[in-house]
C-alpha cells in the first residue's frame, strides 16, 4: 500500500502566474548566491532587487547551516524495500517495456519502494504550473495503481513537439517539455530505410532527438539515493501526502559508473551530493524558508542538431 501523510501547502510569495507565464519554485540557501540571483534575473517576470534576494538567500543559508547540525546523516542508508505482491501484475507489464530492458542495463538495477523525503535532489527548480496540472489529473487520493503508473508509466504519452530544417546542415526541435533530448548518432543499414532516396544506398546515420523514458529513477551511490529523473512527479505525489513510491533504482559502485549513468551536475560535483553531512533533500522543496516561488516567463525547450560532411581521398593500400 502507498503510505501517505499530510504536507503543508505551498504559500506563493509573488502573484499567481499570468497566462503568458508559469510559476516556479526555486531552492535557495544551498546553491550559490550568484546562481540564485542569476536565475531570478533571467527568469522572473518581476525580479526583486539584488538586495532583497541577498537577504532571502542569507536567511535560507542560515537554515541550511542549522539543518547540517541537526540532521547529519539523514540522507544515509535510506530504506528501500521490494514491491508487495499487489504490484506484481503491474510490475510484470512494466518490465516488458523495451525502454526498461535496453535503457537500464549498464549497472545493476531493480524496482523498489523508496521514501520520497530522503531522496537527495540536484534539480533546483520545480514548475508549479505543471505540478497543478498533474494534481488535477491524479485527484486528491490516487490509488496504488495510479501512483505506480505515474512513477513508472509504460504507455509513454508524447508531449507536443515540432521540428524543422533551418539550414542545409541544421535541424531545430522545439517542445514545452524539458524531457526533449539528443540521443546520439545511430548507424543504419539500407534495409532500415523506407524513405525514398537517390542513388544506391551504402548506409545512413540518424541523429536522434526524442523524449526520454521518463521513469521515476534514482541512483544509489555511496549509501545515498539521488533522484535522477521524475522530480516533478515526486514533488507532486509528496504534495498529495504520499510518502513512499515505486522507483527504478540503479546501483552504482564507483565514481566511474556514476559518471556514465548519473546526471552531469552530480557526476561533476559528486562530493556535494555524496559527502556533505546534510545535502539537499526532496523535503526541502516544502520548507517555507528554503524556497522562493516566482512567476517566470514561459519558455520552450529547443534542441539544435548540426552535422558536417567532409570528403577527401586517401592513398590506396
JSON list of C-alpha atoms in Angstrom, two decimals, residues 164-172 207 304-309:
[
{"chain": "A", "resi": 164, "resn": "UNK", "atom": "CA", "xyz": [12.18, 21.83, -38.93]},
{"chain": "A", "resi": 165, "resn": "UNK", "atom": "CA", "xyz": [15.27, 22.11, -41.11]},
{"chain": "A", "resi": 166, "resn": "UNK", "atom": "CA", "xyz": [16.62, 25.65, -40.87]},
{"chain": "A", "resi": 167, "resn": "UNK", "atom": "CA", "xyz": [19.82, 25.19, -42.92]},
{"chain": "A", "resi": 168, "resn": "UNK", "atom": "CA", "xyz": [21.33, 22.52, -45.10]},
{"chain": "A", "resi": 169, "resn": "UNK", "atom": "CA", "xyz": [23.15, 21.08, -42.08]},
{"chain": "A", "resi": 170, "resn": "UNK", "atom": "CA", "xyz": [20.94, 22.22, -39.17]},
{"chain": "A", "resi": 171, "resn": "UNK", "atom": "CA", "xyz": [17.67, 20.96, -37.70]},
{"chain": "A", "resi": 172, "resn": "UNK", "atom": "CA", "xyz": [15.79, 22.56, -34.78]},
{"chain": "A", "resi": 207, "resn": "UNK", "atom": "CA", "xyz": [20.83, 11.97, -35.46]},
{"chain": "A", "resi": 304, "resn": "UNK", "atom": "CA", "xyz": [19.51, 22.12, -32.32]},
{"chain": "A", "resi": 305, "resn": "UNK", "atom": "CA", "xyz": [21.27, 19.35, -34.27]},
{"chain": "A", "resi": 306, "resn": "UNK", "atom": "CA", "xyz": [24.03, 20.15, -36.77]},
{"chain": "A", "resi": 307, "resn": "UNK", "atom": "CA", "xyz": [26.13, 17.86, -38.91]},
{"chain": "A", "resi": 308, "resn": "UNK", "atom": "CA", "xyz": [29.24, 18.24, -41.04]},
{"chain": "A", "resi": 309, "resn": "UNK", "atom": "CA", "xyz": [30.34, 16.30, -44.12]}
]
